CSV table of C-alpha atoms and ligand atoms in Angstrom, one decimal:
chain,number,residue,atom,x,y,z
A,221,MET,CA,68.3,176.5,144.8
A,222,ARG,CA,65.6,176.6,147.5
A,223,ILE,CA,65.8,175.8,151.1
A,224,HIS,CA,63.1,173.3,152.2
A,225,ASP,CA,60.9,174.1,154.9
A,226,LYS,CA,62.3,172.0,157.6
A,227,ALA,CA,66.2,172.8,156.9
A,228,ALA,CA,64.6,176.4,157.2
A,229,ALA,CA,63.5,176.5,160.9
A,230,ARG,CA,66.9,174.8,162.1
A,231,LEU,CA,68.4,177.4,160.2
A,232,GLU,CA,66.8,180.1,161.7
A,233,GLU,CA,67.6,178.1,165.2
A,234,LEU,CA,71.0,179.0,164.5
A,235,GLY,CA,70.5,182.3,164.3
A,236,VAL,CA,70.4,182.6,160.5
A,237,GLU,CA,68.4,185.0,158.9
A,238,LEU,CA,66.7,184.3,155.1
A,239,ARG,CA,66.3,185.7,152.4
A,240,LEU,CA,64.1,183.3,149.8
A,241,GLY,CA,64.3,184.0,146.1
A,242,ILE,CA,66.6,187.0,146.1
A,243,SER,CA,67.9,188.4,142.8
A,244,LEU,CA,71.8,188.4,143.0
A,245,SER,CA,72.0,191.4,140.6
A,246,GLU,CA,71.3,193.4,143.9
A,247,HIS,CA,74.4,192.4,145.7
A,248,THR,CA,77.0,192.9,142.6
A,249,SER,CA,78.5,195.5,141.0
A,250,LEU,CA,78.2,194.5,137.8
A,251,GLU,CA,74.2,194.3,138.5
A,252,ILE,CA,74.6,190.8,137.1
A,253,GLY,CA,73.4,187.5,138.9
A,254,GLY,CA,70.4,185.3,139.1
A,255,THR,CA,68.3,184.3,141.7
A,256,THR,CA,68.5,182.0,144.7
A,257,ASP,CA,68.0,181.8,148.4
A,258,MET,CA,70.6,184.0,150.9
A,259,LEU,CA,71.3,182.8,154.1
A,260,LEU,CA,72.8,185.6,156.6
A,261,LEU,CA,74.9,184.1,158.9
A,262,ARG,CA,74.5,186.0,162.3
A,263,ARG,CA,76.3,184.3,164.4
A,264,HIS,CA,80.0,183.3,163.5
A,265,GLU,CA,79.8,180.7,166.4
A,266,THR,CA,77.1,178.7,164.8
A,267,ILE,CA,79.0,178.5,161.1
A,268,PRO,CA,80.3,175.1,161.5
A,269,ASP,CA,77.0,173.9,162.6
A,270,VAL,CA,74.8,175.4,159.5
A,271,MET,CA,77.8,174.0,157.2
A,272,ARG,CA,77.1,170.8,158.6
A,273,LEU,CA,73.7,171.1,158.1
A,274,LEU,CA,73.7,172.5,154.4
A,275,GLN,CA,76.4,169.6,153.8
A,276,ASP,CA,73.8,166.6,155.3
A,277,GLU,CA,71.0,167.9,153.3
A,278,ASP,CA,73.3,168.2,150.0
A,279,THR,CA,72.4,171.8,149.6
A,280,PRO,CA,75.4,173.6,147.3
A,281,HIS,CA,76.4,176.4,148.5
A,282,ARG,CA,79.0,179.5,147.7
A,283,PHE,CA,80.4,182.5,150.1
A,284,LEU,CA,79.5,186.0,148.4
A,285,GLY,CA,81.4,188.4,150.2
A,286,GLY,CA,80.4,192.4,149.1
A,287,GLY,CA,80.2,191.1,145.1
A,288,THR,CA,82.6,193.6,143.4
A,289,ASN,CA,84.4,191.1,141.9
A,290,VAL,CA,82.2,188.5,140.9
A,291,LEU,CA,80.5,187.8,137.6
A,292,ILE,CA,77.4,185.5,138.6
A,293,ALA,CA,75.4,183.5,136.0
A,294,ASP,CA,71.6,184.3,134.6
A,295,GLY,CA,68.7,182.6,135.9
A,296,GLU,CA,67.8,180.5,138.6
A,297,LEU,CA,71.1,179.4,140.6
A,298,PRO,CA,72.3,175.8,141.6
A,299,TRP,CA,73.5,177.0,144.9
A,300,VAL,CA,72.2,178.8,147.9
A,301,VAL,CA,74.7,181.6,149.0
A,302,LEU,CA,76.2,182.7,152.4
A,303,HIS,CA,76.5,185.8,153.4
A,304,LEU,CA,77.8,188.0,156.5
A,305,PRO,CA,75.6,190.8,157.5
A,306,THR,CA,76.8,194.2,156.8
A,307,SER,CA,75.5,196.1,159.4
A,308,GLN,CA,77.5,197.5,162.1
A,309,PRO,CA,80.8,195.1,162.0
A,310,GLY,CA,83.3,195.3,164.3
A,311,MET,CA,86.2,197.3,164.0
A,312,ARG,CA,88.9,197.7,167.1
A,313,VAL,CA,92.5,198.9,167.4
A,314,GLU,CA,94.7,198.2,169.9
A,315,GLY,CA,97.6,200.2,169.9
A,316,ASN,CA,98.8,199.2,166.4
A,317,ALA,CA,97.1,196.1,165.6
A,318,VAL,CA,93.6,196.6,164.2
A,319,PHE,CA,90.9,193.5,164.6
A,320,VAL,CA,88.0,194.0,161.6
A,321,ASP,CA,85.2,192.1,160.7
A,322,ALA,CA,85.6,190.3,157.5
A,323,ALA,CA,82.1,191.9,156.5
A,324,ALA,CA,83.8,195.3,157.0
A,325,ASP,CA,83.5,197.8,154.1
A,326,LEU,CA,87.2,198.2,152.8
A,327,GLY,CA,87.3,201.4,152.3
A,328,GLY,CA,85.5,202.0,155.4
A,329,MET,CA,88.2,200.1,157.2
A,330,VAL,CA,90.7,202.5,155.9
A,331,THR,CA,89.3,205.7,157.1
A,332,PHE,CA,88.3,204.1,160.4
A,333,CYS,CA,92.1,203.5,161.0
A,334,ALA,CA,93.3,207.1,159.8
A,335,LYS,CA,91.1,208.6,162.3
A,336,ARG,CA,93.0,207.1,164.8
A,337,ASP,CA,96.8,207.7,163.1
A,338,LEU,CA,97.5,204.3,161.3
A,339,GLY,CA,98.2,204.0,157.7
A,340,GLY,CA,99.5,201.8,155.0
A,341,MET,CA,96.6,201.4,153.4
A,342,GLU,CA,95.9,204.4,151.5
A,343,GLY,CA,96.1,203.3,147.9
A,344,LEU,CA,93.5,200.7,149.1
A,345,ILE,CA,91.0,203.4,149.6
A,346,GLY,CA,88.9,203.2,146.3
A,347,VAL,CA,88.8,199.6,146.1
A,348,PRO,CA,85.2,198.4,146.2
A,349,GLY,CA,84.2,195.6,148.4
A,350,SER,CA,84.6,193.7,152.0
A,351,VAL,CA,87.5,193.3,154.2
A,352,GLY,CA,86.6,189.2,153.4
A,353,GLY,CA,87.0,190.0,149.8
A,354,ALA,CA,90.1,192.1,149.5
A,355,LEU,CA,91.8,189.4,151.9
A,356,ARG,CA,90.7,186.2,149.8
A,357,MET,CA,91.6,188.1,146.3
A,358,ASN,CA,94.8,190.1,148.3
A,359,ALA,CA,93.1,193.6,147.4
A,360,GLY,CA,96.0,196.3,146.0
A,361,ALA,CA,96.0,199.4,144.5
A,362,TYR,CA,98.9,201.9,143.8
A,363,GLY,CA,101.8,199.8,145.5
A,364,THR,CA,99.5,198.7,148.3
A,365,GLN,CA,98.3,195.3,149.2
A,366,ILE,CA,96.3,194.4,151.9
A,367,GLY,CA,98.3,191.0,152.6
A,368,THR,CA,101.4,192.9,154.1
A,369,TYR,CA,99.4,194.0,156.9
A,370,VAL,CA,97.6,190.8,157.5
A,371,ARG,CA,98.8,189.1,161.2
A,372,GLU,CA,96.1,187.0,161.8
A,373,VAL,CA,92.7,185.7,160.1
A,374,ASP,CA,90.1,183.8,161.6
A,375,VAL,CA,88.5,181.8,159.2
A,376,TYR,CA,85.9,179.1,158.7
A,377,ARG,CA,87.6,176.1,156.9
A,378,ALA,CA,85.5,173.7,155.3
A,379,ALA,CA,88.3,171.1,155.0
A,380,THR,CA,88.4,170.9,158.9
A,381,GLY,CA,84.6,172.0,159.6
A,382,LYS,CA,85.9,174.2,162.1
A,383,ILE,CA,86.5,177.9,162.7
A,384,GLU,CA,90.5,178.5,163.0
A,385,THR,CA,92.9,181.0,163.8
A,386,MET,CA,95.7,181.2,160.9
A,387,ARG,CA,99.0,183.3,161.5
A,388,GLY,CA,99.9,186.1,158.7
A,389,ASN,CA,103.1,183.9,158.0
A,390,ASP,CA,101.1,180.8,157.1
A,391,ILE,CA,99.5,182.7,154.2
A,392,ARG,CA,100.9,183.2,151.0
A,393,PHE,CA,99.6,186.7,149.3
A,394,ASP,CA,100.9,187.0,145.7
A,395,TYR,CA,99.6,189.1,143.4
A,396,ARG,CA,95.3,188.9,143.5
A,397,HIS,CA,96.2,185.9,144.8
A,398,THR,CA,96.6,183.7,148.5
A,399,SER,CA,97.1,180.4,149.5
A,400,PHE,CA,93.7,180.0,151.3
A,401,ALA,CA,91.6,177.1,150.1
A,402,PRO,CA,88.6,178.2,147.5
A,403,ASP,CA,86.0,176.9,150.4
A,404,ASP,CA,88.0,178.8,153.2
A,405,MET,CA,85.3,181.7,154.5
A,406,MET,CA,87.0,184.9,155.8
A,407,LEU,CA,85.6,186.0,159.1
A,408,ARG,CA,87.7,188.4,161.0
A,409,VAL,CA,91.6,189.7,160.5
A,410,LYS,CA,94.3,191.4,163.0
A,411,LEU,CA,96.2,193.8,160.9
A,412,GLU,CA,99.4,195.4,162.3
A,413,LEU,CA,99.6,198.8,160.8
A,414,PRO,CA,102.0,201.6,160.8
A,415,SER,CA,101.6,205.0,162.8
A,416,LYS,CA,101.4,208.2,160.9
A,417,PRO,CA,99.7,211.1,161.5
A,418,TYR,CA,96.0,211.8,160.4
A,419,ASN,CA,96.9,214.7,157.8
A,420,GLU,CA,99.5,212.5,155.7
A,421,ILE,CA,96.7,209.4,155.6
A,422,ILE,CA,94.4,211.7,154.3
A,423,ALA,CA,96.9,213.6,151.7
A,424,GLY,CA,98.0,209.9,150.3
A,425,ILE,CA,94.1,209.0,150.1
A,426,ARG,CA,93.5,212.3,148.2
A,427,VAL,CA,96.2,211.3,145.6
A,428,CYS,CA,94.7,208.1,144.8
A,429,ASN,CA,91.4,209.2,144.4
A,430,GLU,CA,92.7,211.7,142.2
A,431,LYS,CA,94.2,209.0,140.1
A,432,ARG,CA,91.5,206.5,140.1
A,433,ARG,CA,89.3,209.4,139.5
A,434,SER,CA,91.0,210.1,136.4
A,435,SER,CA,91.8,206.8,135.0
A,436,GLN,CA,89.0,204.1,135.8
A,437,PRO,CA,85.0,204.3,135.1
A,438,LEU,CA,83.9,204.7,138.6
A,439,ASN,CA,80.0,205.6,137.9
A,440,GLN,CA,79.3,202.8,136.0
A,441,LYS,CA,78.3,199.1,137.2
A,442,SER,CA,81.6,196.9,136.7
A,443,ALA,CA,83.3,194.4,139.0
A,444,GLY,CA,86.6,196.6,138.4
A,445,CYS,CA,89.6,194.8,135.9
A,446,ILE,CA,88.5,191.7,134.4
A,447,PHE,CA,91.9,190.5,134.0
A,448,LYS,CA,94.8,190.3,135.7
A,449,ASN,CA,97.9,192.1,134.2
A,450,PRO,CA,100.5,189.4,132.7
A,451,PRO,CA,104.0,189.6,134.2
A,452,GLY,CA,105.4,192.3,133.4
A,453,GLY,CA,102.9,194.0,130.9
A,454,SER,CA,99.4,195.8,131.2
A,455,ALA,CA,95.9,194.1,130.0
A,456,GLY,CA,94.4,197.5,130.0
A,457,ARG,CA,97.2,199.1,127.6
A,458,MET,CA,96.7,196.0,125.0
A,459,ILE,CA,93.0,196.0,124.9
A,460,ASP,CA,92.9,199.7,124.4
A,461,GLU,CA,95.7,199.1,121.8
A,462,LEU,CA,93.8,196.8,119.9
A,463,LYS,CA,91.2,199.8,119.8
A,464,LEU,CA,88.5,197.7,121.8
A,465,LYS,CA,86.9,200.6,123.9
A,466,GLY,CA,83.2,201.0,123.4
A,467,HIS,CA,83.5,197.2,121.9
A,468,ARG,CA,80.3,195.4,123.2
A,469,VAL,CA,78.6,191.9,123.2
A,470,GLY,CA,74.6,193.5,124.1
A,471,ASP,CA,75.2,195.9,126.9
A,472,ALA,CA,78.6,193.9,127.9
A,473,MET,CA,81.1,197.1,127.2
A,474,VAL,CA,84.5,197.2,127.0
A,475,SER,CA,84.7,200.6,129.0
A,476,ASP,CA,85.9,203.5,126.8
A,477,ARG,CA,87.5,205.1,130.0
A,478,HIS,CA,90.2,202.2,130.9
A,479,ALA,CA,90.0,199.3,128.7
A,480,ASN,CA,90.4,196.5,131.5
A,481,PHE,CA,87.2,197.8,133.0
A,482,PHE,CA,84.4,195.7,131.2
A,483,VAL,CA,80.5,197.8,132.3
A,484,ASN,CA,77.3,196.5,132.3
A,485,ALA,CA,76.0,199.4,130.0
A,486,ALA,CA,72.3,199.1,130.9
A,487,HIS,CA,71.1,195.2,131.2
A,488,ALA,CA,73.6,192.9,130.2
A,489,SER,CA,73.7,189.4,130.5
A,490,CYS,CA,76.0,187.1,132.6
A,491,SER,CA,76.4,185.2,128.9
A,492,ASP,CA,76.8,188.7,127.2
A,493,MET,CA,79.7,189.7,129.6
A,494,LEU,CA,81.4,186.0,129.1
A,495,LYS,CA,81.1,186.2,125.3
A,496,LEU,CA,82.9,189.4,125.6
A,497,ILE,CA,85.5,188.4,127.6
A,498,ASP,CA,86.0,185.2,125.9
A,499,GLU,CA,86.5,187.9,122.4
A,500,VAL,CA,89.0,190.0,123.9
A,501,ARG,CA,91.1,187.5,125.6
A,502,GLU,CA,91.0,185.7,121.9
A,503,ARG,CA,91.7,189.1,120.3
A,504,VAL,CA,94.7,189.9,122.6
A,505,ARG,CA,96.0,185.9,122.3
A,506,THR,CA,96.1,186.8,118.7
A,507,ALA,CA,97.5,189.8,118.7
A,508,TYR,CA,100.4,189.7,121.2
A,509,GLY,CA,100.7,185.8,122.2
A,510,ILE,CA,99.5,186.2,125.6
A,511,GLU,CA,96.7,184.3,127.4
A,512,LEU,CA,95.2,187.0,129.9
A,513,GLU,CA,93.8,184.8,133.1
A,514,ASN,CA,90.5,186.2,134.4
A,515,GLU,CA,91.1,188.6,137.6
A,516,VAL,CA,87.3,188.9,138.0
A,517,ILE,CA,86.0,185.6,139.5
A,518,VAL,CA,82.9,183.9,137.6
A,519,TRP,CA,80.1,181.8,139.3
A,520,GLN,CA,78.9,179.6,136.5
A,521,ASN,CA,76.1,176.3,136.8
B,54,LIG,N1,96.2,202.3,130.0
B,54,LIG,C1,96.1,202.3,128.6
B,54,LIG,N2,94.7,202.4,128.1
B,54,LIG,C2,93.7,202.1,129.2
B,54,LIG,C3,94.0,201.3,130.6
B,54,LIG,C4,95.6,201.4,131.1
B,54,LIG,O1,96.8,202.8,127.9
B,54,LIG,O2,92.7,201.8,128.8
B,54,LIG,C5,98.0,202.1,130.5
B,54,LIG,C6,98.1,203.1,131.4
B,54,LIG,O3,97.8,204.2,131.0
B,54,LIG,C7,99.2,203.0,132.4
B,54,LIG,C8,99.1,201.1,132.1
B,54,LIG,O4,98.3,200.7,130.9
B,54,LIG,O5,100.4,203.1,131.7
B,54,LIG,C9,98.4,200.8,133.2
B,54,LIG,O6,97.5,200.9,133.7
B,54,LIG,P1,96.9,201.5,135.2
B,54,LIG,O7,97.9,202.6,135.8
B,54,LIG,O8,95.5,202.1,135.0
B,54,LIG,O9,96.6,200.4,136.0
B,54,LIG,P2,96.2,198.9,135.9
B,54,LIG,O10,97.6,198.2,135.7
B,54,LIG,O11,95.3,198.7,134.6
B,54,LIG,C10,96.3,198.1,138.3
B,54,LIG,C11,95.2,197.0,138.8
B,54,LIG,C12,93.9,198.2,139.6
B,54,LIG,C13,94.2,199.3,140.4
B,54,LIG,C14,95.5,199.7,139.5
B,54,LIG,C15,95.9,201.2,139.9
B,54,LIG,C16,95.3,195.1,138.0
B,54,LIG,C17,94.6,194.0,137.1
B,54,LIG,N3,94.4,196.0,137.9
B,54,LIG,O12,95.6,198.6,137.0
B,54,LIG,O13,92.7,197.3,140.0
B,54,LIG,O14,93.1,200.1,140.8
B,54,LIG,O15,96.8,199.3,138.8
B,54,LIG,O16,97.1,200.7,140.9
B,54,LIG,O17,96.2,194.6,138.4
B,54,LIG,C18,91.1,195.8,140.0
B,54,LIG,O18,92.3,194.9,140.4
B,54,LIG,O19,90.0,195.4,139.7
B,54,LIG,C19,91.7,196.9,139.8
B,54,LIG,C20,91.0,197.7,139.1
C-alpha cells in the first residue's frame, strides 16, 4: 500500500516520518513479511489527526510494535504500517511507579527498573519485543505476566478517535490475551513495582536467562511460541511427542530445540510458515483431539 503525495505532505506536517516501500521482513524477528509504506509516529499528540487523515483517505493501516510475535503476508501488502520510533523511548521512575513509552524494549525496561531496585518482572527479561506489544498480549514467562503491574495505560482508541488514559483495574489481563480492542494503540504505561535489591533481581534474571537458553532456540529466527498452551496442557510437549521437531515446509521448520517454536531456517515465506502451522495443528487435532490456538498474530491480506 502506498501513500499518495498529497497525503504524504500533510502527514509530514503532522510530524510523521515516512519510510516508503520498506520490507517488513526487516522489522520482524521471523524475518518474514512483504512490502509497504511505514509511518513513524513521532508525536503522540498528533496521532488522532493522523488517524483521521488515513480514514479520510481510505488508507487501510495496521500497527506494528516490536515485530517479535507476528507473521506477516508476503508480497505487496494492502495496508500501511504505523510504528512508534524506538530511539530513546521515555522511562521515568517516581517512587515505586515507572512511566514507560510503549516503544521501549521490554528487556531494557526490566533492567532499567532493576537498577533502581524495582523488581517483580524478572521472568520477562528474555521476552523479545516492545513494551506496547507486551501490554497488548499480556506477555508472560516463568510465572510473571506484565498485566500484574499495570496501573494505567495511555491508549489511542480508534473507537473514540482520542488518546485516553485507561486504569489498570478496567483492563482484563488473561493468558496471552487482554480486553484492549484490536485497534487500540498502546502509547505509554504506568507500572507499579515492588522494591527489591538490585542483586536479588539480577540473581532472578540469571536463573530465567539460563532456563531460556537451555530450552529455546534463541539464536534462530522465530516469533517465540506459535501456539498458546491449551488449558492444563503443553503445545510444545505434544508436538515433540508427535516427533515433529525438525519437520519442515520449505524453510519453515519446527525447532529441534523447542517444538512450539517454529523457525525460519533460511528464506521461509509466510505461506510456508502458514502451511507448517496448519499441518502441525492438524496432527495435534488428530492425535489428541485438541485444537491449538495461534499465539502468534497472523497478518494476512
Ligand atoms: N516440552 C517438551 N518438548 C519441547 C518443548 C517443551 O517436552 O520441545 C515440555 C517441557 O519439558 C515442559 C513443558 O513441555 O515439561 C513446558 O515447556 P516449557 O517449560 O518450555 O514452557 P512452554 O509452556 O512451552 C511457556 C510459554 C513461553 C515461556 C515459557 C517459560 C506459552 C505458549 N509459552 O512455554 O512463552 O517462555 O513458558 O515460562 O505460553 C511465548 O509466549 O512466545 C513463549 C515462548
